[in-house]
Amino acid sequence: IEDVAPTADVYSLGKTLYAVLTAGEVYPGSRHRDARYDLVRRFGDARLTHVHGALDLLTAENPAERPQSMTEARALLGRVREAVRENVAYADGLYR
């Protein structure tokens, strides 16, 4: 328990975000890009690719690759929201 860092909360936020979007479904580990868990296929909305980009970071297996605080996670999700609003095409690594 002494090794728990804010990145554990960031991971939980990513998992919760996915669960909210899917009405409670969860995915194992960081496999949200597997076909079974693909939000774009599920909802037919390419804008959800941006959510997968955020989930890549929020639920990264290595805590060092996640936003290091909820403040950073909030900023990341704000960038996702703006990209979707402005109809920016998603590209891998856009949010790194």
XYZ file of N, CA and C in Angstrom:
288
model
N 0.824 -1.193 0.000
C 0.000 0.000 0.000
C 0.863 1.251 0.000
N 2.043 1.169 0.508
C 2.924 2.334 0.556
C 3.361 2.793 -0.828
N 3.286 1.909 -1.826
C 3.727 2.245 -3.172
C 2.620 2.806 -4.055
N 1.432 2.982 -3.503
C 0.316 3.488 -4.298
C 0.562 4.959 -4.617
N 0.471 5.297 -5.880
C 0.734 6.662 -6.339
C -0.513 7.224 -7.012
N -0.532 8.513 -7.285
C -1.677 9.111 -7.978
C -1.981 8.456 -9.328
N -0.999 7.812 -9.920
C -1.238 7.152 -11.208
C -2.222 5.993 -11.086
N -2.381 5.449 -9.871
C -3.403 4.411 -9.666
C -4.794 5.013 -9.834
N -4.985 6.232 -9.352
C -6.267 6.924 -9.538
C -6.502 7.252 -11.004
N -5.436 7.612 -11.694
C -5.549 7.919 -13.129
C -5.994 6.669 -13.883
N -5.398 5.531 -13.547
C -5.794 4.262 -14.159
C -7.275 3.990 -13.896
N -7.698 4.171 -12.665
C -9.103 3.948 -12.305
C -10.028 4.888 -13.068
N -9.597 6.107 -13.264
C -10.389 7.066 -14.044
C -10.592 6.553 -15.466
N -9.542 6.053 -16.088
C -9.662 5.519 -17.443
C -10.626 4.357 -17.512
N -10.513 3.448 -16.559
C -11.418 2.298 -16.542
C -12.861 2.748 -16.292
N -13.043 3.723 -15.426
C -14.382 4.242 -15.129
C -14.961 4.949 -16.342
N -14.153 5.720 -17.039
C -14.610 6.414 -18.248
C -15.146 5.401 -19.257
N -14.411 4.328 -19.476
C -14.866 3.299 -20.410
C -16.176 2.682 -19.924
N -16.248 2.374 -18.641
C -17.462 1.751 -18.086
C -18.668 2.663 -18.229
N -18.479 3.947 -18.051
C -19.585 4.893 -18.209
C -20.057 4.917 -19.662
N -19.119 4.933 -20.590
C -19.484 4.974 -22.005
C -20.184 3.708 -22.472
N -19.917 2.593 -21.806
C -20.484 1.311 -22.232
C -21.556 0.788 -21.289
N -22.039 1.626 -20.423
C -23.088 1.249 -19.461
C -22.659 0.099 -18.554
N -21.400 0.126 -18.141
C -20.953 -0.815 -17.137
C -20.009 -1.908 -17.579
N -19.760 -2.047 -18.863
C -18.825 -3.088 -19.309
C -17.403 -2.665 -18.958
N -16.596 -3.627 -18.601
C -15.188 -3.352 -18.339
C -14.338 -4.201 -19.277
N -13.109 -3.796 -19.469
C -12.195 -4.569 -20.302
C -10.987 -4.959 -19.454
N -10.388 -6.084 -19.754
C -9.241 -6.532 -18.967
C -7.971 -5.762 -19.316
N -7.224 -5.406 -18.312
C -5.947 -4.734 -18.529
C -6.088 -3.512 -19.400
N -5.208 -3.387 -20.358
C -5.249 -2.245 -21.268
C -5.667 -2.695 -22.669
N -6.587 -3.629 -22.742
C -7.004 -4.208 -24.026
C -8.204 -3.499 -24.641
N -8.390 -2.253 -24.362
C -9.554 -1.533 -24.880
C -9.558 -1.435 -26.399
N -8.433 -1.668 -27.043
C -8.385 -1.616 -28.511
C -8.716 -2.956 -29.165
N -8.860 -4.011 -28.368
C -9.298 -5.293 -28.926
C -10.670 -5.093 -29.566
N -10.948 -5.820 -30.628
C -12.202 -5.653 -31.373
C -13.430 -5.727 -30.469
N -13.404 -6.603 -29.499
C -14.565 -6.773 -28.607
C -14.871 -5.500 -27.806
N -13.848 -4.706 -27.516
C -14.010 -3.530 -26.666
C -13.913 -2.220 -27.446
N -13.848 -2.304 -28.748
C -13.665 -1.122 -29.595
C -14.925 -0.247 -29.590
N -14.811 0.942 -29.032
C -15.941 1.865 -28.946
C -16.397 2.350 -30.319
N -15.463 2.516 -31.236
C -15.808 2.999 -32.579
C -16.722 1.993 -33.267
N -16.362 0.725 -33.216
C -17.208 -0.312 -33.817
C -18.548 -0.421 -33.108
N -18.482 -0.353 -31.812
C -19.688 -0.545 -31.004
C -20.734 0.528 -31.272
N -20.286 1.774 -31.379
C -21.220 2.889 -31.523
C -21.227 3.513 -32.917
N -20.339 3.064 -33.792
C -20.302 3.589 -35.156
C -19.941 5.065 -35.224
N -19.066 5.510 -34.326
C -18.704 6.921 -34.271
C -17.184 7.045 -34.217
N -16.598 7.472 -35.315
C -15.133 7.559 -35.420
C -14.521 8.522 -34.411
N -15.302 9.456 -33.888
C -14.769 10.396 -32.902
C -14.310 9.676 -31.634
N -14.853 8.511 -31.404
C -14.464 7.756 -30.207
C -13.033 7.229 -30.285
N -12.408 7.326 -31.449
C -10.993 6.991 -31.559
C -10.183 7.881 -30.618
N -10.633 9.109 -30.439
C -9.959 10.014 -29.503
C -10.032 9.477 -28.076
N -11.129 8.865 -27.708
C -11.252 8.275 -26.371
C -10.251 7.136 -26.227
N -10.105 6.328 -27.258
C -9.107 5.261 -27.204
C -7.709 5.845 -27.042
N -7.446 6.958 -27.702
C -6.146 7.622 -27.533
C -5.904 8.035 -26.098
N -6.935 8.550 -25.454
C -6.819 8.921 -24.044
C -6.660 7.678 -23.178
N -7.416 6.626 -23.477
C -7.316 5.396 -22.695
C -5.940 4.748 -22.820
N -5.296 4.918 -23.981
C -3.927 4.416 -24.139
C -3.043 4.950 -23.019
N -3.238 6.214 -22.685
C -2.417 6.838 -21.651
C -2.959 6.586 -20.250
N -4.248 6.764 -20.080
C -4.838 6.640 -18.745
C -4.672 5.242 -18.162
N -4.745 4.220 -19.013
C -4.674 2.843 -18.518
C -3.412 2.111 -18.975
N -2.370 2.863 -19.272
C -1.100 2.245 -19.666
C -0.632 1.296 -18.556
N -0.106 0.144 -18.945
C 0.378 -0.823 -17.949
C 1.468 -0.219 -17.078
N 2.350 0.525 -17.682
C 3.447 1.150 -16.949
C 2.967 2.481 -16.369
N 2.905 2.610 -15.050
C 2.426 3.853 -14.445
C 3.212 5.094 -14.884
N 4.464 4.924 -15.249
C 5.276 6.062 -15.694
C 4.768 6.639 -17.010
N 4.015 5.854 -17.780
C 3.482 6.312 -19.063
C 2.125 6.999 -18.923
N 1.532 6.940 -17.746
C 0.236 7.576 -17.496
C 0.439 9.032 -17.104
N -0.605 9.853 -17.226
C -0.536 11.176 -16.602
C -0.193 10.968 -15.121
N 0.643 11.828 -14.578
C 1.155 11.624 -13.233
C 0.261 12.177 -12.131
N -0.812 12.823 -12.512
C -1.751 13.368 -11.526
C -3.128 13.496 -12.174
N -4.111 13.696 -11.339
C -5.462 13.931 -11.871
C -5.514 15.261 -12.611
N -4.684 16.200 -12.237
C -4.622 17.475 -12.953
C -4.157 17.238 -14.386
N -3.137 16.403 -14.552
C -2.669 16.067 -15.905
C -3.722 15.274 -16.668
N -4.416 14.372 -15.982
C -5.468 13.583 -16.634
C -6.599 14.501 -17.095
N -6.954 15.449 -16.271
C -8.001 16.413 -16.648
C -7.580 17.211 -17.881
N -6.338 17.643 -17.911
C -5.843 18.384 -19.072
C -5.901 17.510 -20.331
N -5.533 16.245 -20.200
C -5.604 15.308 -21.326
C -7.031 15.197 -21.840
N -7.982 14.994 -20.944
C -9.383 14.856 -21.361
C -9.913 16.157 -21.954
N -9.420 17.277 -21.499
C -9.790 18.555 -22.111
C -9.286 18.653 -23.541
N -8.071 18.163 -23.773
C -7.537 18.159 -25.141
C -8.346 17.232 -26.047
N -8.778 16.116 -25.500
C -9.625 15.184 -26.263
C -10.932 15.884 -26.630
N -11.558 16.517 -25.661
C -12.829 17.221 -25.908
C -12.669 18.281 -26.990
N -11.603 19.044 -26.920
C -11.381 20.094 -27.923
C -11.137 19.505 -29.308
N -10.378 18.427 -29.382
C -10.111 17.798 -30.679
C -11.401 17.291 -31.304
N -12.272 16.710 -30.480
C -13.552 16.216 -30.996
C -14.413 17.391 -31.440
N -14.471 18.441 -30.636
C -15.266 19.624 -30.995
C -14.807 20.255 -32.300
N -13.487 20.275 -32.500
C -12.928 20.918 -33.686
C -12.774 19.950 -34.857
N -13.276 18.728 -34.683
C -13.251 17.723 -35.738
C -11.832 17.427 -36.229
N -10.907 17.349 -35.296
C -9.520 17.016 -35.613
C -9.436 15.511 -35.864
N -8.793 15.127 -36.935
C -8.605 13.700 -37.222
C -7.650 13.116 -36.203
N -7.974 11.943 -35.692
C -7.094 11.298 -34.718
C -5.919 10.666 -35.428
N -4.742 10.767 -34.818
C -3.541 10.087 -35.282
C -2.884 9.460 -34.058
N -2.337 8.255 -34.221
C -1.659 7.604 -33.099
C -0.631 8.556 -32.489
N -0.604 8.595 -31.176
C 0.346 9.443 -30.471
C -0.078 10.885 -30.308
N -1.272 11.222 -30.752
C -1.743 12.610 -30.707
C -1.684 13.204 -29.306
N -1.909 12.390 -28.293
C -1.993 12.922 -26.930
C -0.767 12.659 -26.085
N 0.274 12.154 -26.680
C 1.514 11.919 -25.909
C 2.271 13.193 -25.704
